[in-house]
XYZ file of N, CA and C in Angstrom:
357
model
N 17.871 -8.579 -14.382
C 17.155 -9.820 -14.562
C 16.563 -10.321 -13.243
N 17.154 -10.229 -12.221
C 16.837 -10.475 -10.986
C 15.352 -10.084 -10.643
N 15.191 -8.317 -10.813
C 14.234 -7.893 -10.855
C 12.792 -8.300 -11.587
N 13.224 -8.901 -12.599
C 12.406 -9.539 -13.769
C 11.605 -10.837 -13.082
N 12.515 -11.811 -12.575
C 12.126 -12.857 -11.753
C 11.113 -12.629 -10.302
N 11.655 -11.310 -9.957
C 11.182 -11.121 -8.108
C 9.786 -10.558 -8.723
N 9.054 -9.531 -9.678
C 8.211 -9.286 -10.111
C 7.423 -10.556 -10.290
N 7.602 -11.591 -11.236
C 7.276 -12.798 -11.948
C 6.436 -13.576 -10.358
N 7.546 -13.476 -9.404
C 6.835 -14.408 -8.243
C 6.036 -13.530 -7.257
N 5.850 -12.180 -7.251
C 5.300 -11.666 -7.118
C 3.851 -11.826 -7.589
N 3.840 -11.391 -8.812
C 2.542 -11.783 -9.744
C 1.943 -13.130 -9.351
N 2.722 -14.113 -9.436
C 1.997 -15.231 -8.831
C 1.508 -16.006 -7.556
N 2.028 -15.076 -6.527
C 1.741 -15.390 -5.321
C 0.664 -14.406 -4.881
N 0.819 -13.113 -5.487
C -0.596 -12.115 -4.713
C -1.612 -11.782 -6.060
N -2.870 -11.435 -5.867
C -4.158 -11.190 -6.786
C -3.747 -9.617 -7.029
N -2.859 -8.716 -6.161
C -2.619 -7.414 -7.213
C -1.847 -6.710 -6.101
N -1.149 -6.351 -6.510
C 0.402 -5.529 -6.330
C 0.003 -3.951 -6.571
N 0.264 -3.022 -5.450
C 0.392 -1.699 -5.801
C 1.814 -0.909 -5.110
N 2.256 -0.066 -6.406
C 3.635 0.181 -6.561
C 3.636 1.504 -6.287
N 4.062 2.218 -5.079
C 3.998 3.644 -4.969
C 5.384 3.739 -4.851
N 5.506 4.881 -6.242
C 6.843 5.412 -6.300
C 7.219 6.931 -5.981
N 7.368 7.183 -5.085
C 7.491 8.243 -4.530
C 8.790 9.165 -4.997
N 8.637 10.101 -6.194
C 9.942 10.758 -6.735
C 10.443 12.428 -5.691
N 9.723 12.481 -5.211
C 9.234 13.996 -4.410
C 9.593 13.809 -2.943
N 10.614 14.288 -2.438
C 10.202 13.844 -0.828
C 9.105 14.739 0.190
N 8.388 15.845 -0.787
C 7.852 16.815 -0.190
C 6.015 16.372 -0.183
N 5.964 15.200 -1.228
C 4.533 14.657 -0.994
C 4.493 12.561 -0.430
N 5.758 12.761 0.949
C 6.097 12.231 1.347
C 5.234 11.388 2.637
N 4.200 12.918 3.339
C 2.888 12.899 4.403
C 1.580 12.577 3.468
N 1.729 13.027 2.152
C 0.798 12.835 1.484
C 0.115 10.999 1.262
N 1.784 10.777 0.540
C 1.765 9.370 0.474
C 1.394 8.164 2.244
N 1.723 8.808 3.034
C 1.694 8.244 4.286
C 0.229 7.929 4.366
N -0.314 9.040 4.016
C -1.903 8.843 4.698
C -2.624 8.083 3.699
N -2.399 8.315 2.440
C -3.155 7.388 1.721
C -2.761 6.046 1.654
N -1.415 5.512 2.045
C -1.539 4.531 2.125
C -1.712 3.811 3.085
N -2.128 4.408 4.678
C -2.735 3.596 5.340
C -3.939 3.721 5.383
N -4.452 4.927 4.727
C -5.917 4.698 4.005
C -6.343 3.502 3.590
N -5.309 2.927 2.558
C -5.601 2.012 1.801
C -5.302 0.517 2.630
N -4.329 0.687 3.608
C -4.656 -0.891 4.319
C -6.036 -1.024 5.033
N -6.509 -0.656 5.235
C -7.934 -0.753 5.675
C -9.121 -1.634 5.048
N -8.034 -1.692 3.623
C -9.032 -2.148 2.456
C -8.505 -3.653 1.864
N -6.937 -3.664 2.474
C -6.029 -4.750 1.993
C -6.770 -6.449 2.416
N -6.573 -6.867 1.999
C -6.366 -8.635 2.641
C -5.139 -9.019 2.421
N -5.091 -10.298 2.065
C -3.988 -11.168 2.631
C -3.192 -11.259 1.369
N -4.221 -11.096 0.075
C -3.851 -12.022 -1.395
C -3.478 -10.502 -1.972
N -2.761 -9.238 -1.250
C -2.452 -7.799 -2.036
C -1.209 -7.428 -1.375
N -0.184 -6.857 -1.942
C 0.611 -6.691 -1.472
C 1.125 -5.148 -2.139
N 1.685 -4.102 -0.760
C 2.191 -2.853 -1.549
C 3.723 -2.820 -1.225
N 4.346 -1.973 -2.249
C 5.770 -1.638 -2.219
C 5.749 -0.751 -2.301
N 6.830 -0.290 -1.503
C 6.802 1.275 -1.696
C 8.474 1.700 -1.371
N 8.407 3.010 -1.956
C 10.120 3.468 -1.944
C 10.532 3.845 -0.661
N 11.736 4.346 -0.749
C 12.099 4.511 0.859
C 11.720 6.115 1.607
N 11.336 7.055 0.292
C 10.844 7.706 0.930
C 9.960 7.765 2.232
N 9.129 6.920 2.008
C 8.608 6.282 3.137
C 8.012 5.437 3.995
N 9.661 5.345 4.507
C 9.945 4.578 5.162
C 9.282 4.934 6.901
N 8.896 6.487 6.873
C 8.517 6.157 8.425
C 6.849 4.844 8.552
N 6.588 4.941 7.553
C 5.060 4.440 7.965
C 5.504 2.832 8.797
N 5.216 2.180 9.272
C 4.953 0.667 10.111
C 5.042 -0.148 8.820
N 5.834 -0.968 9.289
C 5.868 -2.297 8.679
C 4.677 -2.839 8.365
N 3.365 -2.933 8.115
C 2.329 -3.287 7.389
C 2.389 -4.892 7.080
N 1.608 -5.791 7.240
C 1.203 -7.103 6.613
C 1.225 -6.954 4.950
N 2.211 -7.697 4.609
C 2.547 -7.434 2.902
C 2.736 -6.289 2.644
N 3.797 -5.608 2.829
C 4.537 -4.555 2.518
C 6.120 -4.657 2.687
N 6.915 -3.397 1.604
C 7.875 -4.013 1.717
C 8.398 -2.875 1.013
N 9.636 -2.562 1.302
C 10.381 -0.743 1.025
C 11.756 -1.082 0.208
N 11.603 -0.577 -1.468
C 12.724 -0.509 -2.395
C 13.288 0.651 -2.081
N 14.598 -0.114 -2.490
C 15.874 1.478 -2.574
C 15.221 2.140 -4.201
N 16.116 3.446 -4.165
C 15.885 4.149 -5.152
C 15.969 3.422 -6.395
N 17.144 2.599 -6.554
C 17.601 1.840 -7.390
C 16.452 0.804 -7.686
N 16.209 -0.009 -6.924
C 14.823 -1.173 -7.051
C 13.755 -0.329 -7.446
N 13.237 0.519 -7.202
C 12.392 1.393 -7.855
C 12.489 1.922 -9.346
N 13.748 2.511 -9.907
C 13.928 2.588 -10.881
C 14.361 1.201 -11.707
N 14.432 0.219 -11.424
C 14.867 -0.650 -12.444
C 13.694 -1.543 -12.551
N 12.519 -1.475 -11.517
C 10.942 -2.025 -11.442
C 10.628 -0.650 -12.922
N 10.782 0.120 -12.252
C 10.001 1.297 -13.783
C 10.183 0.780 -15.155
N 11.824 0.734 -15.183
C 11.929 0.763 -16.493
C 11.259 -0.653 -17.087
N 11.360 -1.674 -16.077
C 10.761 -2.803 -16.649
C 9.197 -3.075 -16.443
N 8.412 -2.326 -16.096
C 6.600 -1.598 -15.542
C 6.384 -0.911 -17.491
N 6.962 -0.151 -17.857
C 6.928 0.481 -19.073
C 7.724 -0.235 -20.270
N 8.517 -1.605 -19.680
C 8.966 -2.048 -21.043
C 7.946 -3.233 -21.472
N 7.809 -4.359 -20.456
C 6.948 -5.623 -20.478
C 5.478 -5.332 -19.977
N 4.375 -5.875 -20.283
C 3.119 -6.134 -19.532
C 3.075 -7.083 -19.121
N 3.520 -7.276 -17.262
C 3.569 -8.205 -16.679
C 2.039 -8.856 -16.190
N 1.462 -7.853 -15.921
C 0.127 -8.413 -15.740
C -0.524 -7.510 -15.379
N -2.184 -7.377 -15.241
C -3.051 -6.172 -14.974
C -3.408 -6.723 -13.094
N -2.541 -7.120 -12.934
C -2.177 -7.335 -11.207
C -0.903 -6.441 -10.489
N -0.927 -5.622 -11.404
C 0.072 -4.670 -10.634
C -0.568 -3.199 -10.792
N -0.390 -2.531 -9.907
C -0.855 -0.941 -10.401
C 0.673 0.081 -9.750
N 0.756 0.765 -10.688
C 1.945 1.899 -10.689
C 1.319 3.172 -9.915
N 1.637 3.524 -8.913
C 0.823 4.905 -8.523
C 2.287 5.868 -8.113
N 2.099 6.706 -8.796
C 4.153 8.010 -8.853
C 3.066 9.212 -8.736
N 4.225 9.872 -8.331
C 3.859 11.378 -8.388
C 4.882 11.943 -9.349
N 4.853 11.494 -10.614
C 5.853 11.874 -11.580
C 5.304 12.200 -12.477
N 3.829 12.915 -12.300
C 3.021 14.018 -13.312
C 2.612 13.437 -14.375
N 1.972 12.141 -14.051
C 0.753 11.258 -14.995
C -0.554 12.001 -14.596
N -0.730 12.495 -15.577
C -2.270 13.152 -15.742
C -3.254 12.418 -15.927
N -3.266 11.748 -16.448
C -4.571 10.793 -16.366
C -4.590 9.503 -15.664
N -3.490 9.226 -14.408
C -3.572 8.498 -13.394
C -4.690 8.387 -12.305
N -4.682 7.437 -11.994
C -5.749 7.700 -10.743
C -4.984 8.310 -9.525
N -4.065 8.867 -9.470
C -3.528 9.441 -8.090
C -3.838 10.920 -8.893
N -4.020 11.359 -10.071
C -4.455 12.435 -10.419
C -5.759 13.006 -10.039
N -6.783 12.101 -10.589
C -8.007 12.141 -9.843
C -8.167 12.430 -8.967
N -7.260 11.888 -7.865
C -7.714 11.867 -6.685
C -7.512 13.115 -6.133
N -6.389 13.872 -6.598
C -5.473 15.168 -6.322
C -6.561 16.197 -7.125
N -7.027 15.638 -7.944
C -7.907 17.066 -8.618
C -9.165 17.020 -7.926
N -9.572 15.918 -7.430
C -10.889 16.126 -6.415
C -12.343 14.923 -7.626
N -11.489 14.780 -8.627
C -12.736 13.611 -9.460
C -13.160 12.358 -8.875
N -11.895 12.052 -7.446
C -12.363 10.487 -7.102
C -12.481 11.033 -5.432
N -13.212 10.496 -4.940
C -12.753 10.606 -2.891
C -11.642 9.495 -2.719
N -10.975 9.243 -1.068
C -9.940 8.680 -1.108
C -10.679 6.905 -1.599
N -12.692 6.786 -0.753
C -13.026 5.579 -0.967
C -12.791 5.379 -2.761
N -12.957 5.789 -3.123
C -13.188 5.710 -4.526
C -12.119 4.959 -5.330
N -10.961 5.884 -4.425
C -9.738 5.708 -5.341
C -9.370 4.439 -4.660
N -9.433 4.362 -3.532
C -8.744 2.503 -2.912
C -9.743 1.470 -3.702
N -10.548 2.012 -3.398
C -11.894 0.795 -4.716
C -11.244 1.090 -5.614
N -11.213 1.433 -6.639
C -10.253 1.496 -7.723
C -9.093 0.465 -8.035
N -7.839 1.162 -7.260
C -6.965 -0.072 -6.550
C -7.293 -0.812 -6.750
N -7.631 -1.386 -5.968
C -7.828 -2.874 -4.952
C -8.695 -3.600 -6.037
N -9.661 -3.400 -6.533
C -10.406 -4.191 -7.339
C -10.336 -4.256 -9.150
């Protein structure tokens, strides 16, 4: 329930939330680069979370690193409720028609895919 609430004020304090759940520790450099790809693109009113996989990247302006556990109990409640179309889920847990798919099959460039994101 906790989780339920920290989402809730989430949603209402930032314009869109992106959730990288990193299940793989081997697309660990992968995730690194795209997501400081993607601060480039951030402002003030977006905020990302991300698992502890990785954890080497910098503390970032609105960012913020779940245990395994906070990650899985954000999932199960990402796929039970529609909290709002202010959050985006990006896993490497073999969603095919994700936009981190795209991006991996070569249909989006990285600009494409942070436009995507972000807007």
């Amino acid at each position: 329930m906790k989780m339920k609430k920290r989402v809730e004020t989430y949603v209402q304090k930032y314009e869109k939330i992106l959730i990288f759940d990193l299940q793989e520790n081997n697309n660990r450099f992968f995730f690194h680069g795209l997501i400081s790809y993607i601060t480039d693109f951030l402002n003030y009113q977006q905020l990302i979370i991300c698992s502890k996989y990785i954890s080497e990247i910098k503390n970032l302006r609105n960012m913020e690193f779940w245990s395994y556990q906070e990650m899985e109990e954000f999932v199960t409640l990402y796929y039970t409720y529609e909290f709002s179309d202010r959050i985006t889920l990006i896993s490497d847990s073999g969603q095919y028609s994700g936009l981190l798919n795209y991006l991996l099959t070569g249909l989006l460039t990285e600009e494409e895919f942070c436009r995507a994101l972000l807007y």
